[in-house]
């Protein structure tokens, strides 16, 4: 498909991290031949907001995977891999997970919080960064009303070939402890 850009190695070669089995996984491997974007999702298994958003992320992954937007979980801080696999299994998350103990991905993508998402298009450009939605604007306090689906809106903009209307939002949750 000529409309799918080939990622520039200079933009994406720093987005390699180990899978749960320790094998390095590159951006191009996650993207695949039909991919339009990767949604890096920074999570921590014991972060209450990462737990509350797990079902939302699983739904978004299911909704957009066949359209070429692939989710990947990124866990920087953990005691053992069982923590991550238990979290993934408990919340029926089917997307792959990477580990980032040295904060290489977190630094490359400027992630500071869990949960925080970074939507990177096939060319290696960050199209959206921040919260999944605005149901929590303050850590631990649920916002009134229906949440604005910021990440979903960004994905829809990307798939429609538009600039993302709101490219940056503030993620609320547990800070990544570098």
Tab-separated table of N, CA and C in Angstrom:
chain	number	residue	atom	x	y	z
A	1	UNK	N	0.852	-1.186	0.000
A	1	UNK	CA	0.000	0.000	0.000
A	1	UNK	C	0.889	1.237	0.000
A	2	UNK	N	0.782	2.036	-1.014
A	2	UNK	CA	1.637	3.217	-1.163
A	2	UNK	C	1.291	4.305	-0.153
A	3	UNK	N	0.083	4.257	0.432
A	3	UNK	CA	-0.305	5.304	1.373
A	3	UNK	C	0.304	5.098	2.756
A	4	UNK	N	0.870	3.925	3.000
A	4	UNK	CA	1.490	3.661	4.301
A	4	UNK	C	2.968	4.025	4.199
A	5	UNK	N	3.373	4.978	5.005
A	5	UNK	CA	4.760	5.431	4.977
A	5	UNK	C	5.671	4.388	5.611
A	6	UNK	N	6.845	4.247	5.064
A	6	UNK	CA	7.847	3.384	5.685
A	6	UNK	C	8.511	4.201	6.787
A	7	UNK	N	8.597	3.644	7.991
A	7	UNK	CA	9.184	4.440	9.071
A	7	UNK	C	10.651	4.759	8.800
A	8	UNK	N	11.027	5.957	9.164
A	8	UNK	CA	12.410	6.360	9.039
A	8	UNK	C	13.205	5.706	10.164
A	9	UNK	N	14.236	4.923	9.827
A	9	UNK	CA	14.990	4.254	10.886
A	9	UNK	C	15.560	5.245	11.909
A	10	UNK	N	15.935	6.436	11.456
A	10	UNK	CA	16.502	7.408	12.388
A	10	UNK	C	15.482	7.858	13.433
A	11	UNK	N	14.183	7.863	13.065
A	11	UNK	CA	13.152	8.289	14.004
A	11	UNK	C	12.689	7.162	14.918
A	12	UNK	N	12.806	5.932	14.449
A	12	UNK	CA	12.194	4.839	15.198
A	12	UNK	C	13.177	3.821	15.763
A	13	UNK	N	14.464	3.900	15.409
A	13	UNK	CA	15.381	2.871	15.886
A	13	UNK	C	15.610	2.939	17.395
A	14	UNK	N	15.323	4.059	18.006
A	14	UNK	CA	15.460	4.190	19.462
A	14	UNK	C	14.228	3.667	20.211
A	15	UNK	N	13.249	3.146	19.472
A	15	UNK	CA	12.024	2.653	20.098
A	15	UNK	C	12.025	1.119	20.199
A	16	UNK	N	13.180	0.547	20.481
A	16	UNK	CA	13.323	-0.893	20.671
A	16	UNK	C	13.441	-1.171	22.160
A	17	UNK	N	12.722	-2.192	22.614
A	17	UNK	CA	12.776	-2.586	24.030
A	17	UNK	C	12.514	-4.085	24.118
A	18	UNK	N	12.915	-4.699	25.228
A	18	UNK	CA	12.717	-6.148	25.366
A	18	UNK	C	11.257	-6.532	25.618
A	19	UNK	N	10.853	-7.653	25.020
A	19	UNK	CA	9.554	-8.246	25.311
A	19	UNK	C	9.652	-8.937	26.673
A	20	UNK	N	8.570	-9.560	27.103
A	20	UNK	CA	8.584	-10.246	28.400
A	20	UNK	C	9.535	-11.431	28.395
A	21	UNK	N	9.845	-11.975	27.223
A	21	UNK	CA	10.816	-13.076	27.171
A	21	UNK	C	12.245	-12.592	26.945
A	22	UNK	N	12.440	-11.268	26.999
A	22	UNK	CA	13.790	-10.704	26.929
A	22	UNK	C	14.294	-10.413	25.528
A	23	UNK	N	13.514	-10.737	24.499
A	23	UNK	CA	13.949	-10.493	23.118
A	23	UNK	C	13.660	-9.050	22.724
A	24	UNK	N	14.608	-8.392	22.054
A	24	UNK	CA	14.359	-7.010	21.629
A	24	UNK	C	13.256	-6.946	20.573
A	25	UNK	N	12.362	-5.970	20.738
A	25	UNK	CA	11.268	-5.768	19.791
A	25	UNK	C	11.382	-4.339	19.263
A	26	UNK	N	11.523	-4.227	17.961
A	26	UNK	CA	11.679	-2.929	17.312
A	26	UNK	C	10.323	-2.358	16.912
A	27	UNK	N	10.302	-1.061	16.697
A	27	UNK	CA	9.103	-0.355	16.242
A	27	UNK	C	8.521	-1.031	14.990
A	28	UNK	N	9.371	-1.321	14.016
A	28	UNK	CA	8.910	-1.921	12.762
A	28	UNK	C	8.256	-3.281	13.001
A	29	UNK	N	8.757	-4.039	13.973
A	29	UNK	CA	8.159	-5.342	14.296
A	29	UNK	C	6.753	-5.158	14.864
A	30	UNK	N	6.569	-4.165	15.711
A	30	UNK	CA	5.255	-3.890	16.289
A	30	UNK	C	4.294	-3.364	15.230
A	31	UNK	N	4.798	-2.526	14.350
A	31	UNK	CA	3.976	-1.889	13.323
A	31	UNK	C	3.470	-2.915	12.302
A	32	UNK	N	4.357	-3.814	11.888
A	32	UNK	CA	3.985	-4.784	10.868
A	32	UNK	C	3.853	-4.115	9.508
A	33	UNK	N	3.526	-4.898	8.507
A	33	UNK	CA	3.481	-4.370	7.145
A	33	UNK	C	2.260	-3.502	6.881
A	34	UNK	N	1.191	-3.694	7.674
A	34	UNK	CA	-0.049	-2.944	7.445
A	34	UNK	C	-0.281	-1.840	8.470
A	35	UNK	N	0.654	-1.649	9.380
A	35	UNK	CA	0.426	-0.748	10.503
A	35	UNK	C	0.388	0.719	10.130
A	36	UNK	N	-0.456	1.439	10.867
A	36	UNK	CA	-0.549	2.891	10.697
A	36	UNK	C	0.028	3.628	11.899
A	37	UNK	N	0.014	2.960	13.081
A	37	UNK	CA	0.543	3.614	14.288
A	37	UNK	C	0.722	2.575	15.393
A	38	UNK	N	1.579	2.947	16.333
A	38	UNK	CA	1.758	2.182	17.573
A	38	UNK	C	1.326	3.082	18.718
A	39	UNK	N	0.505	2.536	19.605
A	39	UNK	CA	0.127	3.262	20.809
A	39	UNK	C	0.903	2.668	21.980
A	40	UNK	N	2.000	3.341	22.351
A	40	UNK	CA	2.785	2.924	23.512
A	40	UNK	C	1.998	3.324	24.753
A	41	UNK	N	1.724	2.346	25.594
A	41	UNK	CA	0.887	2.553	26.766
A	41	UNK	C	1.713	2.256	28.005
A	42	UNK	N	2.126	3.303	28.710
A	42	UNK	CA	2.950	3.132	29.901
A	42	UNK	C	2.043	2.761	31.072
A	43	UNK	N	2.351	1.610	31.672
A	43	UNK	CA	1.500	1.036	32.713
A	43	UNK	C	2.342	0.560	33.880
A	44	UNK	N	1.712	0.458	35.029
A	44	UNK	CA	2.315	-0.218	36.176
A	44	UNK	C	1.230	-1.094	36.778
A	45	UNK	N	1.509	-2.380	36.961
A	45	UNK	CA	0.480	-3.315	37.422
A	45	UNK	C	-0.221	-2.931	38.724
A	46	UNK	N	0.451	-2.202	39.620
A	46	UNK	CA	-0.177	-1.859	40.898
A	46	UNK	C	-0.716	-0.434	40.954
A	47	UNK	N	-0.566	0.339	39.877
A	47	UNK	CA	-1.108	1.700	39.839
A	47	UNK	C	-2.631	1.604	39.727
A	48	UNK	N	-3.366	2.187	40.681
A	48	UNK	CA	-4.827	2.096	40.632
A	48	UNK	C	-5.443	2.586	39.321
A	49	UNK	N	-4.918	3.659	38.750
A	49	UNK	CA	-5.481	4.151	37.490
A	49	UNK	C	-5.119	3.234	36.323
A	50	UNK	N	-3.945	2.637	36.353
A	50	UNK	CA	-3.593	1.669	35.309
A	50	UNK	C	-4.527	0.460	35.389
A	51	UNK	N	-4.962	0.124	36.578
A	51	UNK	CA	-5.921	-0.968	36.742
A	51	UNK	C	-7.300	-0.552	36.233
A	52	UNK	N	-7.742	0.659	36.595
A	52	UNK	CA	-9.061	1.119	36.158
A	52	UNK	C	-9.147	1.287	34.644
A	53	UNK	N	-8.040	1.678	34.022
A	53	UNK	CA	-8.048	1.905	32.578
A	53	UNK	C	-7.749	0.648	31.769
A	54	UNK	N	-7.341	-0.434	32.389
A	54	UNK	CA	-7.007	-1.657	31.649
A	54	UNK	C	-8.152	-2.117	30.746
A	55	UNK	N	-9.410	-2.174	31.243
A	55	UNK	CA	-10.499	-2.588	30.347
A	55	UNK	C	-10.718	-1.618	29.180
A	56	UNK	N	-10.522	-0.335	29.420
A	56	UNK	CA	-10.677	0.671	28.362
A	56	UNK	C	-9.609	0.452	27.292
A	57	UNK	N	-8.379	0.207	27.726
A	57	UNK	CA	-7.286	-0.031	26.779
A	57	UNK	C	-7.520	-1.310	25.983
A	58	UNK	N	-8.003	-2.349	26.656
A	58	UNK	CA	-8.292	-3.611	25.966
A	58	UNK	C	-9.363	-3.397	24.892
A	59	UNK	N	-10.381	-2.597	25.209
A	59	UNK	CA	-11.443	-2.287	24.233
A	59	UNK	C	-10.896	-1.497	23.048
A	60	UNK	N	-10.057	-0.492	23.325
A	60	UNK	CA	-9.486	0.312	22.241
A	60	UNK	C	-8.599	-0.551	21.348
A	61	UNK	N	-7.817	-1.435	21.948
A	61	UNK	CA	-6.967	-2.342	21.185
A	61	UNK	C	-7.826	-3.199	20.253
A	62	UNK	N	-8.892	-3.761	20.777
A	62	UNK	CA	-9.791	-4.596	19.970
A	62	UNK	C	-10.428	-3.776	18.851
A	63	UNK	N	-10.834	-2.558	19.165
A	63	UNK	CA	-11.523	-1.712	18.186
A	63	UNK	C	-10.615	-1.270	17.038
A	64	UNK	N	-9.326	-1.050	17.315
A	64	UNK	CA	-8.471	-0.419	16.312
A	64	UNK	C	-7.355	-1.293	15.750
A	65	UNK	N	-7.121	-2.478	16.303
A	65	UNK	CA	-6.014	-3.317	15.844
A	65	UNK	C	-6.146	-3.664	14.358
A	66	UNK	N	-7.330	-4.066	13.930
A	66	UNK	CA	-7.514	-4.450	12.527
A	66	UNK	C	-7.414	-3.264	11.571
A	67	UNK	N	-7.514	-2.050	12.115
A	67	UNK	CA	-7.358	-0.848	11.294
A	67	UNK	C	-5.911	-0.374	11.266
A	68	UNK	N	-5.007	-1.141	11.881
A	68	UNK	CA	-3.583	-0.836	11.808
A	68	UNK	C	-3.035	-0.004	12.946
A	69	UNK	N	-3.823	0.193	14.009
A	69	UNK	CA	-3.316	0.895	15.189
A	69	UNK	C	-3.086	-0.175	16.258
A	70	UNK	N	-1.811	-0.424	16.544
A	70	UNK	CA	-1.424	-1.514	17.429
A	70	UNK	C	-0.989	-0.973	18.793
A	71	UNK	N	-1.544	-1.549	19.835
A	71	UNK	CA	-1.204	-1.160	21.202
A	71	UNK	C	-0.063	-2.029	21.721
A	72	UNK	N	0.758	-1.442	22.581
A	72	UNK	CA	1.788	-2.194	23.283
A	72	UNK	C	1.881	-1.612	24.693
A	73	UNK	N	1.906	-2.483	25.689
A	73	UNK	CA	2.101	-2.045	27.067
A	73	UNK	C	3.579	-1.898	27.344
A	74	UNK	N	3.943	-0.891	28.108
A	74	UNK	CA	5.336	-0.672	28.492
A	74	UNK	C	5.372	-0.561	30.016
A	75	UNK	N	6.154	-1.430	30.645
A	75	UNK	CA	6.277	-1.415	32.100
A	75	UNK	C	7.741	-1.152	32.448
A	76	UNK	N	7.968	-0.044	33.158
A	76	UNK	CA	9.327	0.352	33.525
A	76	UNK	C	9.750	-0.244	34.864
A	77	UNK	N	8.819	-0.260	35.803
A	77	UNK	CA	9.164	-0.665	37.163
A	77	UNK	C	8.364	-1.901	37.555
A	78	UNK	N	9.075	-2.971	37.921
A	78	UNK	CA	8.412	-4.191	38.355
A	78	UNK	C	9.421	-5.047	39.104
A	79	UNK	N	8.914	-5.897	39.976
A	79	UNK	CA	9.788	-6.791	40.738
A	79	UNK	C	10.063	-8.075	39.971
A	80	UNK	N	9.019	-8.645	39.342
A	80	UNK	CA	9.228	-9.813	38.502
A	80	UNK	C	8.179	-9.835	37.395
A	81	UNK	N	8.442	-10.629	36.387
A	81	UNK	CA	7.561	-10.672	35.219
A	81	UNK	C	6.163	-11.165	35.560
A	82	UNK	N	6.041	-11.953	36.624
A	82	UNK	CA	4.737	-12.461	37.047
A	82	UNK	C	3.772	-11.311	37.344
A	83	UNK	N	4.302	-10.210	37.884
A	83	UNK	CA	3.484	-9.015	38.139
A	83	UNK	C	2.795	-8.544	36.847
A	84	UNK	N	3.561	-8.519	35.778
A	84	UNK	CA	3.056	-8.027	34.494
A	84	UNK	C	2.083	-9.039	33.885
A	85	UNK	N	2.441	-10.314	33.886
A	85	UNK	CA	1.565	-11.317	33.277
A	85	UNK	C	0.262	-11.456	34.067
A	86	UNK	N	0.318	-11.310	35.375
A	86	UNK	CA	-0.902	-11.370	36.183
A	86	UNK	C	-1.826	-10.202	35.847
A	87	UNK	N	-1.258	-9.010	35.723
A	87	UNK	CA	-2.024	-7.812	35.345
A	87	UNK	C	-2.670	-8.024	33.972
A	88	UNK	N	-1.868	-8.453	33.024
A	88	UNK	CA	-2.359	-8.683	31.656
A	88	UNK	C	-3.497	-9.707	31.648
A	89	UNK	N	-3.312	-10.804	32.378
A	89	UNK	CA	-4.320	-11.868	32.407
A	89	UNK	C	-5.584	-11.435	33.150
A	90	UNK	N	-5.409	-10.757	34.292
A	90	UNK	CA	-6.561	-10.326	35.080
A	90	UNK	C	-7.489	-9.417	34.292
A	91	UNK	N	-6.909	-8.548	33.463
A	91	UNK	CA	-7.712	-7.575	32.718
A	91	UNK	C	-7.925	-7.972	31.260
A	92	UNK	N	-7.589	-9.223	30.916
A	92	UNK	CA	-7.804	-9.754	29.556
A	92	UNK	C	-7.232	-8.826	28.484
A	93	UNK	N	-5.993	-8.408	28.703
A	93	UNK	CA	-5.296	-7.554	27.740
A	93	UNK	C	-4.561	-8.472	26.765
A	94	UNK	N	-4.788	-8.268	25.482
A	94	UNK	CA	-4.202	-9.147	24.473
A	94	UNK	C	-3.036	-8.521	23.722
A	95	UNK	N	-2.778	-7.238	23.938
A	95	UNK	CA	-1.649	-6.642	23.233
A	95	UNK	C	-0.341	-7.014	23.931
A	96	UNK	N	0.784	-6.953	23.198
A	96	UNK	CA	2.072	-7.338	23.780
A	96	UNK	C	2.558	-6.321	24.817
A	97	UNK	N	3.479	-6.773	25.644
A	97	UNK	CA	4.108	-5.915	26.647
A	97	UNK	C	5.607	-5.888	26.429
A	98	UNK	N	6.194	-4.723	26.671
A	98	UNK	CA	7.640	-4.543	26.661
A	98	UNK	C	8.074	-4.131	28.058
A	99	UNK	N	9.329	-4.409	28.382
A	99	UNK	CA	9.880	-3.931	29.654
A	99	UNK	C	10.862	-2.801	29.358
A	100	UNK	N	10.960	-1.881	30.294
A	100	UNK	CA	11.777	-0.677	30.082
A	100	UNK	C	12.448	-0.271	31.398
A	101	UNK	N	13.143	-1.223	32.022
A	101	UNK	CA	13.767	-0.961	33.336
A	101	UNK	C	14.741	0.217	33.323
A	102	UNK	N	15.401	0.451	32.190
A	102	UNK	CA	16.371	1.563	32.121
A	102	UNK	C	15.718	2.868	31.647
A	103	UNK	N	14.396	2.863	31.471
A	103	UNK	CA	13.629	4.046	31.057
A	103	UNK	C	14.034	4.566	29.679
A	104	UNK	N	14.597	3.688	28.864
A	104	UNK	CA	15.011	4.062	27.511
A	104	UNK	C	13.810	4.534	26.675
A	105	UNK	N	12.739	3.727	26.663
A	105	UNK	CA	11.532	4.118	25.925
A	105	UNK	C	10.855	5.318	26.572
A	106	UNK	N	10.760	5.292	27.900
A	106	UNK	CA	10.121	6.408	28.607
A	106	UNK	C	10.827	7.720	28.277
A	107	UNK	N	12.159	7.698	28.252
A	107	UNK	CA	12.912	8.905	27.920
A	107	UNK	C	12.716	9.295	26.454
A	108	UNK	N	12.786	8.310	25.554
A	108	UNK	CA	12.647	8.592	24.119
A	108	UNK	C	11.277	9.187	23.802
A	109	UNK	N	10.252	8.755	24.555
A	109	UNK	CA	8.888	9.209	24.294
A	109	UNK	C	8.404	10.252	25.306
A	110	UNK	N	9.296	10.678	26.204
A	110	UNK	CA	8.994	11.713	27.208
A	110	UNK	C	7.812	11.337	28.102
A	111	UNK	N	7.672	10.056	28.413
A	111	UNK	CA	6.597	9.597	29.295
A	111	UNK	C	6.993	9.834	30.756
A	112	UNK	N	6.021	10.250	31.570
A	112	UNK	CA	6.303	10.570	32.975
A	112	UNK	C	5.352	9.891	33.960
A	113	UNK	N	4.287	9.260	33.455
A	113	UNK	CA	3.190	8.814	34.310
A	113	UNK	C	2.664	7.464	33.829
A	114	UNK	N	2.034	6.720	34.757
A	114	UNK	CA	1.231	5.573	34.340
A	114	UNK	C	-0.174	5.799	34.853
A	115	UNK	N	-1.199	5.594	34.054
A	115	UNK	CA	-1.122	5.286	32.629
A	115	UNK	C	-0.919	6.550	31.795
A	116	UNK	N	-0.081	6.416	30.792
A	116	UNK	CA	0.143	7.482	29.816
A	116	UNK	C	0.318	6.821	28.460
A	117	UNK	N	-0.253	7.412	27.427
A	117	UNK	CA	-0.159	6.850	26.082
A	117	UNK	C	0.593	7.793	25.161
A	118	UNK	N	1.330	7.196	24.226
A	118	UNK	CA	2.037	7.951	23.193
A	118	UNK	C	1.724	7.260	21.869
A	119	UNK	N	0.997	7.958	21.006
A	119	UNK	CA	0.587	7.431	19.707
A	119	UNK	C	1.600	7.892	18.664
A	120	UNK	N	2.336	6.934	18.106
A	120	UNK	CA	3.402	7.224	17.145
A	120	UNK	C	2.970	6.665	15.787
A	121	UNK	N	2.910	7.546	14.774
A	121	UNK	CA	2.465	7.082	13.455
A	121	UNK	C	3.571	6.301	12.750
A	122	UNK	N	3.237	5.737	11.597
A	122	UNK	CA	4.157	4.862	10.876
A	122	UNK	C	5.452	5.553	10.468
A	123	UNK	N	5.424	6.878	10.355
A	123	UNK	CA	6.638	7.613	9.979
A	123	UNK	C	7.527	7.898	11.186
A	124	UNK	N	7.045	7.578	12.389
A	124	UNK	CA	7.829	7.816	13.602
A	124	UNK	C	7.469	9.104	14.306
A	125	UNK	N	6.433	9.781	13.845
A	125	UNK	CA	6.023	11.063	14.439
A	125	UNK	C	5.015	10.832	15.569
A	126	UNK	N	5.255	11.471	16.710
A	126	UNK	CA	4.291	11.401	17.806
A	126	UNK	C	3.092	12.248	17.427
A	127	UNK	N	1.920	11.596	17.401
A	127	UNK	CA	0.696	12.290	17.001
A	127	UNK	C	-0.169	12.665	18.198
A	128	UNK	N	-0.033	11.912	19.293
A	128	UNK	CA	-0.801	12.208	20.504
A	128	UNK	C	-0.004	11.705	21.694
A	129	UNK	N	-0.070	12.474	22.797
A	129	UNK	CA	0.554	12.044	24.043
A	129	UNK	C	-0.272	12.549	25.211
A	130	UNK	N	-0.515	11.649	26.171
A	130	UNK	CA	-1.211	12.069	27.372
A	130	UNK	C	-2.126	11.015	27.935
A	131	UNK	N	-3.308	11.469	28.346
A	131	UNK	CA	-4.264	10.604	29.029
A	131	UNK	C	-5.084	9.787	28.021
A	132	UNK	N	-5.725	8.767	28.536
A	132	UNK	CA	-6.603	7.922	27.733
A	132	UNK	C	-7.932	8.645	27.523
A	133	UNK	N	-8.466	9.197	28.581
A	133	UNK	CA	-9.641	10.063	28.534
A	133	UNK	C	-9.573	10.975	29.757
A	134	UNK	N	-10.577	11.827	29.904
A	134	UNK	CA	-10.494	12.816	30.992
A	134	UNK	C	-11.365	12.466	32.199
A	135	UNK	N	-11.630	11.171	32.401
A	135	UNK	CA	-12.480	10.820	33.553
A	135	UNK	C	-11.761	11.085	34.883
A	136	UNK	N	-10.421	11.166	34.855
A	136	UNK	CA	-9.660	11.552	36.043
A	136	UNK	C	-8.760	12.716	35.663
A	137	UNK	N	-9.136	13.927	36.072
A	137	UNK	CA	-8.310	15.102	35.786
A	137	UNK	C	-7.372	15.380	36.951
A	138	UNK	N	-7.766	14.873	38.116
A	138	UNK	CA	-6.947	14.971	39.320
A	138	UNK	C	-6.773	13.547	39.821
A	139	UNK	N	-5.551	13.201	40.211
A	139	UNK	CA	-5.263	11.838	40.645
A	139	UNK	C	-6.212	11.409	41.766
A	140	UNK	N	-6.917	10.311	41.535
A	140	UNK	CA	-7.786	9.739	42.548
A	140	UNK	C	-9.186	10.316	42.609
A	141	UNK	N	-9.462	11.377	41.839
A	141	UNK	CA	-10.797	11.995	41.855
A	141	UNK	C	-11.453	11.842	40.501
A	142	UNK	N	-12.560	11.114	40.471
A	142	UNK	CA	-13.274	10.919	39.216
A	142	UNK	C	-14.006	12.209	38.845
A	143	UNK	N	-13.866	12.601	37.588
A	143	UNK	CA	-14.525	13.809	37.093
A	143	UNK	C	-15.998	13.512	36.826
A	144	UNK	N	-16.862	14.501	37.048
A	144	UNK	CA	-18.292	14.284	36.777
A	144	UNK	C	-18.574	14.233	35.273
A	145	UNK	N	-19.695	13.617	34.917
A	145	UNK	CA	-20.130	13.594	33.521
A	145	UNK	C	-19.465	12.504	32.703
A	146	UNK	N	-19.794	12.493	31.430
A	146	UNK	CA	-19.219	11.517	30.497
A	146	UNK	C	-17.796	11.932	30.146
A	147	UNK	N	-16.863	10.983	30.162
A	147	UNK	CA	-15.480	11.335	29.831
A	147	UNK	C	-15.301	11.648	28.347
A	148	UNK	N	-14.416	12.563	28.065
A	148	UNK	CA	-14.030	12.884	26.694
A	148	UNK	C	-12.973	11.860	26.277
A	149	UNK	N	-13.217	11.073	25.210
A	149	UNK	CA	-12.295	9.995	24.829
A	149	UNK	C	-11.097	10.515	24.028
A	150	UNK	N	-10.164	11.177	24.694
A	150	UNK	CA	-9.057	11.864	24.028
A	150	UNK	C	-8.243	10.945	23.122
A	151	UNK	N	-7.848	9.764	23.630
A	151	UNK	CA	-7.042	8.850	22.821
A	151	UNK	C	-7.846	8.340	21.628
A	152	UNK	N	-9.078	7.932	21.860
A	152	UNK	CA	-9.921	7.438	20.762
A	152	UNK	C	-10.077	8.516	19.693
A	153	UNK	N	-10.320	9.756	20.103
A	153	UNK	CA	-10.445	10.857	19.150
A	153	UNK	C	-9.157	11.044	18.337
A	154	UNK	N	-8.011	10.934	19.007
A	154	UNK	CA	-6.726	11.083	18.320
A	154	UNK	C	-6.538	9.972	17.284
A	155	UNK	N	-6.906	8.746	17.649
A	155	UNK	CA	-6.791	7.621	16.718
A	155	UNK	C	-7.720	7.839	15.522
A	156	UNK	N	-8.935	8.280	15.772
A	156	UNK	CA	-9.879	8.538	14.680
A	156	UNK	C	-9.360	9.628	13.746
A	157	UNK	N	-8.770	10.688	14.313
A	157	UNK	CA	-8.167	11.741	13.488
A	157	UNK	C	-7.052	11.158	12.621
A	158	UNK	N	-6.173	10.377	13.233
A	158	UNK	CA	-5.053	9.780	12.511
A	158	UNK	C	-5.564	8.888	11.370
A	159	UNK	N	-6.533	8.034	11.659
A	159	UNK	CA	-7.053	7.123	10.640
A	159	UNK	C	-7.757	7.869	9.500
A	160	UNK	N	-8.323	9.033	9.808
A	160	UNK	CA	-9.003	9.839	8.786
A	160	UNK	C	-8.027	10.716	8.000
A	161	UNK	N	-6.742	10.667	8.373
A	161	UNK	CA	-5.747	11.463	7.670
A	161	UNK	C	-5.712	12.915	8.084
A	162	UNK	N	-6.314	13.228	9.233
A	162	UNK	CA	-6.341	14.610	9.748
A	162	UNK	C	-5.252	14.800	10.802
A	163	UNK	N	-4.911	16.058	11.027
A	163	UNK	CA	-4.081	16.373	12.189
A	163	UNK	C	-4.911	16.083	13.435
A	164	UNK	N	-4.266	15.615	14.474
A	164	UNK	CA	-4.971	15.333	15.730
A	164	UNK	C	-5.396	16.665	16.342
A	165	UNK	N	-6.692	16.778	16.657
A	165	UNK	CA	-7.260	18.031	17.168
A	165	UNK	C	-6.641	18.461	18.495
A	166	UNK	N	-6.426	17.498	19.387
A	166	UNK	CA	-5.848	17.781	20.704
A	166	UNK	C	-4.648	16.848	20.871
A	167	UNK	N	-3.449	17.269	20.406
A	167	UNK	CA	-2.305	16.359	20.350
A	167	UNK	C	-1.618	16.079	21.686
A	168	UNK	N	-1.846	16.931	22.691
A	168	UNK	CA	-1.202	16.732	23.984
A	168	UNK	C	-2.209	17.001	25.093
A	169	UNK	N	-2.284	16.071	26.037
A	169	UNK	CA	-3.083	16.267	27.244
A	169	UNK	C	-2.222	15.863	28.430
A	170	UNK	N	-2.674	16.188	29.616
A	170	UNK	CA	-1.906	15.821	30.804
A	170	UNK	C	-2.402	14.491	31.352
A	171	UNK	N	-1.482	13.530	31.421
A	171	UNK	CA	-1.817	12.233	32.007
A	171	UNK	C	-1.795	12.355	33.531
A	172	UNK	N	-2.743	11.707	34.171
A	172	UNK	CA	-2.834	11.715	35.625
A	172	UNK	C	-2.703	10.277	36.093
A	173	UNK	N	-1.906	10.056	37.112
A	173	UNK	CA	-1.743	8.699	37.639
A	173	UNK	C	-0.532	8.623	38.537
A	174	UNK	N	0.177	7.514	38.412
A	174	UNK	CA	1.360	7.252	39.236
A	174	UNK	C	2.601	7.720	38.470
A	175	UNK	N	3.444	8.544	39.094
A	175	UNK	CA	4.635	9.021	38.402
A	175	UNK	C	5.625	7.875	38.133
A	176	UNK	N	6.278	7.929	36.980
A	176	UNK	CA	7.365	7.002	36.717
A	176	UNK	C	8.545	7.428	37.582
A	177	UNK	N	9.021	6.529	38.400
A	177	UNK	CA	10.063	6.857	39.377
A	177	UNK	C	11.436	6.546	38.816
A	178	UNK	N	11.994	7.538	38.117
A	178	UNK	CA	13.326	7.361	37.541
A	178	UNK	C	14.355	7.444	38.633
